[in-house]
Coordinates of C-alpha atoms in Angstrom, one line a residue:
M838 CA 12.2 -7.0 6.1
G839 CA 8.7 -6.7 7.3
I840 CA 6.0 -4.4 6.0
V841 CA 2.9 -3.2 8.0
V842 CA 0.3 -1.4 5.9
F843 CA -2.2 1.0 8.4
T844 CA -5.4 1.1 6.5
S845 CA -8.4 3.7 7.3
H846 CA -9.9 4.3 3.9
G847 CA -11.9 1.2 3.1
I848 CA -11.5 -1.9 0.9
P849 CA -10.8 -0.2 -2.3
A850 CA -7.9 1.9 -0.9
L851 CA -6.5 -1.1 0.9
R852 CA -6.7 -3.6 -2.0
A853 CA -4.9 -0.9 -4.2
A854 CA -2.3 -0.6 -1.7
L855 CA -1.6 -4.5 -1.1
R856 CA -1.7 -4.5 -5.1
G857 CA 0.9 -1.8 -5.4
I858 CA 3.2 -3.5 -3.0
R859 CA 3.1 -6.8 -4.7
E860 CA 3.6 -5.2 -7.9
T861 CA 6.8 -3.1 -6.8
V862 CA 8.4 -5.3 -4.1
A863 CA 10.6 -8.3 -4.9
D864 CA 10.6 -11.4 -2.8
P865 CA 11.4 -12.4 0.1
W866 CA 9.2 -9.9 2.3
D867 CA 6.9 -10.2 5.1
L868 CA 3.6 -8.1 4.8
A869 CA 1.1 -7.5 7.5
V870 CA -2.1 -5.1 8.0
Y871 CA -3.0 -3.0 10.9
A872 CA -6.6 -1.7 11.1
N873 CA -7.9 0.7 13.6
D874 CA -11.8 1.1 14.3
C875 CA -12.3 -0.5 10.7
S876 CA -15.6 -1.7 9.5
D877 CA -16.9 -5.0 9.5
L878 CA -16.4 -5.3 5.6
V879 CA -12.7 -4.5 5.9
A880 CA -12.3 -6.9 9.0
T881 CA -14.0 -9.5 6.8
Y882 CA -11.8 -8.7 3.8
L883 CA -8.6 -9.0 5.8
V884 CA -9.5 -11.9 7.5
R885 CA -10.0 -13.7 4.1
Q886 CA -6.9 -12.5 2.8
Y887 CA -4.9 -13.7 5.8
L888 CA -6.7 -17.3 5.5
R889 CA -5.6 -17.4 1.8
G890 CA -2.1 -16.6 2.7
R891 CA -2.2 -13.1 0.9
I892 CA -0.7 -11.3 4.1
G893 CA 1.3 -13.0 6.9
A894 CA -0.4 -11.0 9.7
L895 CA -3.2 -8.6 10.9
Q896 CA -4.1 -6.4 13.8
L897 CA -7.6 -5.1 14.5
D898 CA -7.6 -2.6 17.0
S899 CA -10.5 -0.3 18.3
G900 CA -10.2 3.2 19.7
D901 CA -7.8 6.0 19.8
S902 CA -4.2 4.3 19.1
G903 CA -2.8 7.6 20.8
N904 CA 0.2 7.5 18.4
P905 CA -1.0 8.8 15.0
H906 CA 2.4 9.6 13.7
C907 CA 4.1 6.4 13.6
D908 CA 2.6 3.6 15.6
L909 CA 5.1 1.1 14.5
E910 CA 6.5 0.3 17.9
R911 CA 3.0 -1.3 18.6
V912 CA 3.0 -3.6 15.5
H913 CA 6.7 -4.5 14.8
H914 CA 5.9 -8.4 16.2
L915 CA 3.6 -8.7 13.1
V916 CA 6.4 -9.1 10.9
E917 CA 10.1 -10.1 10.8
G918 CA 13.2 -8.6 9.3
E919 CA 16.1 -6.3 10.0
Y920 CA 14.2 -3.3 8.3
L921 CA 10.7 -2.1 9.3
V922 CA 8.5 -0.5 6.8
R923 CA 5.4 1.4 7.8
V924 CA 3.0 2.6 4.7
D925 CA -0.7 3.7 4.5
D926 CA -3.2 3.2 2.2
T927 CA -2.9 6.6 0.5
I928 CA 0.4 5.7 -1.1
Q929 CA 1.4 4.8 -4.7
Y930 CA 4.6 3.0 -5.3
Q931 CA 7.5 3.6 -7.8
P932 CA 9.1 0.1 -9.2
G933 CA 12.5 -0.4 -7.1
W934 CA 11.2 2.1 -4.4
L935 CA 12.0 -0.5 -1.1
E936 CA 15.4 -1.6 -2.7
R937 CA 16.2 2.1 -2.9
S938 CA 15.2 3.0 0.5
I939 CA 17.2 0.0 2.3
A940 CA 20.3 0.9 0.0
A941 CA 20.1 4.6 1.4
L942 CA 19.8 3.2 4.9
E943 CA 22.7 0.9 4.3
A944 CA 24.8 3.5 2.7
D945 CA 24.1 5.9 5.9
P946 CA 24.2 4.1 9.1
D947 CA 23.5 7.6 10.9
I948 CA 19.9 7.8 9.4
G949 CA 17.6 6.5 12.2
C950 CA 14.4 7.1 9.9
L951 CA 13.9 7.5 6.2
S952 CA 10.6 8.9 5.1
L953 CA 9.5 8.6 1.6
V954 CA 6.8 11.3 1.5
R955 CA 7.7 14.9 1.4
P956 CA 7.4 16.7 4.8
P957 CA 4.9 19.7 4.9
D958 CA 7.3 22.3 5.8
Y959 CA 10.1 21.0 3.3
H960 CA 11.1 23.6 0.4
R961 CA 13.9 23.1 -1.9
G962 CA 16.4 25.9 -1.6
R963 CA 16.1 28.8 -3.9
G964 CA 18.2 28.3 -7.0
R965 CA 19.1 24.8 -6.2
P966 CA 18.7 22.7 -9.0
R967 CA 17.0 19.4 -9.2
T968 CA 19.4 16.4 -9.0
V969 CA 19.1 13.4 -11.5
R970 CA 20.5 11.1 -9.0
V971 CA 18.1 11.3 -6.0
E972 CA 20.0 11.2 -2.6
P973 CA 18.3 11.5 0.7
L974 CA 17.8 14.8 2.2
V975 CA 18.1 15.6 6.0
V976 CA 15.2 17.2 7.3
D977 CA 13.9 18.3 10.8
H978 CA 10.7 16.7 10.8
L979 CA 9.1 13.6 8.8
D980 CA 6.0 12.6 7.5
M981 CA 5.1 9.6 9.0
R982 CA 3.0 7.9 6.4
C983 CA 5.6 6.0 4.5
Y984 CA 8.8 5.2 6.2
V985 CA 11.7 2.8 6.5
T986 CA 13.7 2.5 9.6
R987 CA 15.8 -0.4 11.8
R988 CA 14.2 -2.7 13.8
E989 CA 16.9 -2.2 16.3
L990 CA 16.0 1.3 16.7
V991 CA 12.4 0.8 17.4
A992 CA 13.1 -2.0 19.9
R993 CA 15.2 0.2 21.8
Y994 CA 12.7 3.0 21.7
E995 CA 10.2 0.6 22.9
C996 CA 12.4 -0.4 25.8
E997 CA 13.5 3.1 26.6
V998 CA 10.2 5.0 26.7
T999 CA 7.9 4.3 29.4
S1000 CA 4.0 3.8 28.9
D1001 CA 3.4 7.2 30.7
E1002 CA 5.8 9.1 28.0
D1003 CA 4.6 6.8 24.9
G1004 CA 2.4 8.5 22.1
D1005 CA 2.6 11.8 20.8
E1006 CA 3.2 15.3 22.3
P1007 CA 0.1 17.8 22.4
G1008 CA 0.6 19.7 19.2
G1009 CA 1.5 16.5 17.1
V1010 CA 5.1 16.2 18.2
C1011 CA 6.4 12.4 17.4
R1012 CA 8.4 11.3 20.1
F1013 CA 9.8 8.6 18.0
Q1014 CA 11.5 11.3 16.0
E1015 CA 12.6 13.4 19.0
Y1016 CA 14.2 10.0 20.2
L1017 CA 16.0 9.6 17.2
Q1018 CA 17.4 12.9 17.3
A1019 CA 18.4 13.0 20.9
H1020 CA 20.2 9.9 20.3
G1021 CA 22.4 11.5 17.6
K1022 CA 20.2 9.7 14.7
K1023 CA 19.4 11.7 11.5
L1024 CA 15.8 12.2 10.0
A1025 CA 16.1 12.1 6.2
Y1026 CA 13.4 12.1 3.4
L1027 CA 14.2 10.3 0.0
P1028 CA 12.2 11.9 -3.0
G1029 CA 10.9 10.3 -6.0
V1030 CA 10.2 6.8 -4.8
V1031 CA 6.4 7.1 -3.7
T1032 CA 3.6 9.3 -4.1
A1033 CA 1.1 10.2 -1.5
L1034 CA -2.5 10.5 -2.8
A1035 CA -4.7 13.1 -1.6
L1036 CA -7.9 12.2 0.1
S1037 CA -10.0 12.8 -3.3
E1038 CA -7.5 10.8 -5.1
V1039 CA -8.1 7.7 -2.8
P1040 CA -9.8 5.0 -4.6
S1041 CA -13.3 4.5 -3.5
A1042 CA -16.1 2.2 -3.6
Q1043 CA -17.7 4.0 -6.4
E1044 CA -14.6 4.1 -8.4
A1045 CA -13.0 0.6 -7.8
C1046 CA -14.8 -1.0 -10.6
A1047 CA -14.7 2.1 -13.2
Y1048 CA -13.1 2.1 -16.2
E1049 CA -12.7 4.6 -18.9
A1050 CA -15.6 4.5 -21.7
E1051 CA -13.2 5.2 -24.5
L1052 CA -10.9 2.4 -25.1
P1053 CA -7.7 2.5 -27.4
A1054 CA -7.4 0.3 -30.3
H1055 CA -5.5 -2.6 -30.0
E1056 CA -2.0 -2.7 -32.0
G1057 CA -1.9 -6.2 -33.2
A1058 CA -1.4 -9.7 -31.5
A1059 CA 2.5 -8.5 -30.6
G1060 CA 2.7 -7.6 -26.9
A1061 CA -1.0 -7.6 -26.6
M1062 CA -1.1 -9.7 -23.5
Q1063 CA 1.8 -7.9 -21.9
Q1064 CA -0.6 -4.6 -22.0
L1065 CA -3.5 -6.2 -20.4
E1066 CA -3.8 -5.1 -16.5
Q1067 CA -5.8 -7.9 -14.6
A1068 CA -8.2 -6.1 -12.3
F1069 CA -9.3 -9.0 -10.3
E1070 CA -7.3 -12.1 -9.1
L1071 CA -8.9 -15.4 -8.3
G1072 CA -10.4 -15.4 -4.7
D1073 CA -10.2 -11.6 -4.5
D1074 CA -13.2 -10.1 -2.7
V1075 CA -14.8 -7.5 -5.3
L1076 CA -16.9 -4.2 -4.4
L1077 CA -20.0 -5.5 -6.2
T1078 CA -23.6 -5.5 -5.4
C1079 CA -25.3 -8.8 -5.8
M1080 CA -28.6 -8.5 -7.7
A1081 CA -30.4 -11.4 -5.8
C1082 CA -29.8 -10.6 -2.3
G1083 CA -28.2 -7.2 -2.2
S1084 CA -24.9 -8.4 -0.6
N1085 CA -22.2 -5.9 -1.6
E1086 CA -19.3 -8.0 -2.0
L1087 CA -18.7 -10.8 -4.7
E1088 CA -16.0 -13.4 -4.9
V1089 CA -14.0 -14.0 -8.3
M1090 CA -14.2 -17.7 -9.3
A1091 CA -12.9 -17.3 -12.6
A1092 CA -11.0 -15.2 -15.2
R1093 CA -10.7 -15.4 -18.9
V1094 CA -9.0 -13.3 -21.7
R1095 CA -11.1 -11.8 -24.0
F1096 CA -10.2 -11.7 -27.7
C1097 CA -11.4 -9.6 -30.5
E1098 CA -13.0 -12.0 -33.3
P1099 CA -11.5 -10.4 -36.4
H1100 CA -7.8 -10.4 -35.3
Q1101 CA -7.9 -12.9 -32.0
V1102 CA -5.9 -10.3 -30.1
A1103 CA -6.5 -10.0 -26.4
I1104 CA -8.5 -6.8 -25.6
G1105 CA -9.7 -7.6 -21.8
F1106 CA -11.0 -10.2 -19.5
W1107 CA -14.0 -11.7 -18.5
Y1108 CA -14.9 -12.5 -14.8
E1109 CA -17.0 -15.0 -13.1
L1110 CA -18.0 -13.9 -9.4
R1111 CA -20.0 -15.4 -6.7
C1112 CA -22.1 -14.3 -3.9
P1113 CA -20.8 -15.8 -0.9
E1114 CA -24.3 -14.9 0.7
C1115 CA -26.3 -16.7 -1.6
N1116 CA -24.0 -18.3 -4.0
E1117 CA -25.7 -16.6 -7.1
L1118 CA -23.3 -16.2 -10.0
H1119 CA -22.3 -12.9 -11.9
Y1120 CA -20.5 -12.0 -14.7
K1121 CA -18.3 -9.0 -15.7
D1122 CA -16.5 -8.0 -18.7
D1123 CA -13.5 -5.8 -18.4
Y1124 CA -12.4 -4.5 -22.0
Q1125 CA -9.1 -2.4 -22.2
F1126 CA -8.8 -2.3 -25.7
S1127 CA -11.0 -2.2 -28.8
C1128 CA -10.8 -3.6 -32.1
P1129 CA -9.9 -1.1 -34.9
G1130 CA -12.1 -3.0 -37.2

């Protein structure tokens, strides 16, 4: 299967999206990033991620793509696999989200496209109870921020729709959805596997390195390491300002675990960062637990 991440909200949102995918999707999988009209900072970050082997491919475009609903037929060549997954950088993922999506498509070959984000006009029927076992729900229109479809359908659509017909109708009608319905395929929504963030909830540069001031006390050595979350990985590009030259991006050179002295229990991380512009070294603590004393 191949996953294409569409990014348009800056590096913190993109980094959170990539980390969320890596934490919730098991190997093997193919990952690519598509960025349209991105800043030089985002382009540099993506090139570094590609050179370090953290993404398999990337595509940088400029101007209006003309197809805001899906756009996957333009970039399906970036990834391999029978199933194509399109996500954007406003999505948070539940463990097993992709496995459940693929299983739903395999269970019903008539589903042409499976969206994981609730359609804006979808309403649960009055008196209809919430089901414990979530099943795909057939709908008339899909929210295309996060969906899974079959490569063969995308390829067939690309071959049969001419360049004059490509793109979306005025008013936002998605031609890919119309194509699937015209060929007897169902549009379906699978609830409960991802969360689509509002724009106010998308990570920003100001929030990328912010942590709560009040930290919970650690509960002893048992399981302490498993509770820690490493914010930065070796080689990550972090949005922090270099105090020497003013560059706004630092590279993570080293990460070490911090322990509380009385109990020798892991309570956070210490990072060594380097400015790629002037080679100045910086150091940052990330405490996640406090010592109960």
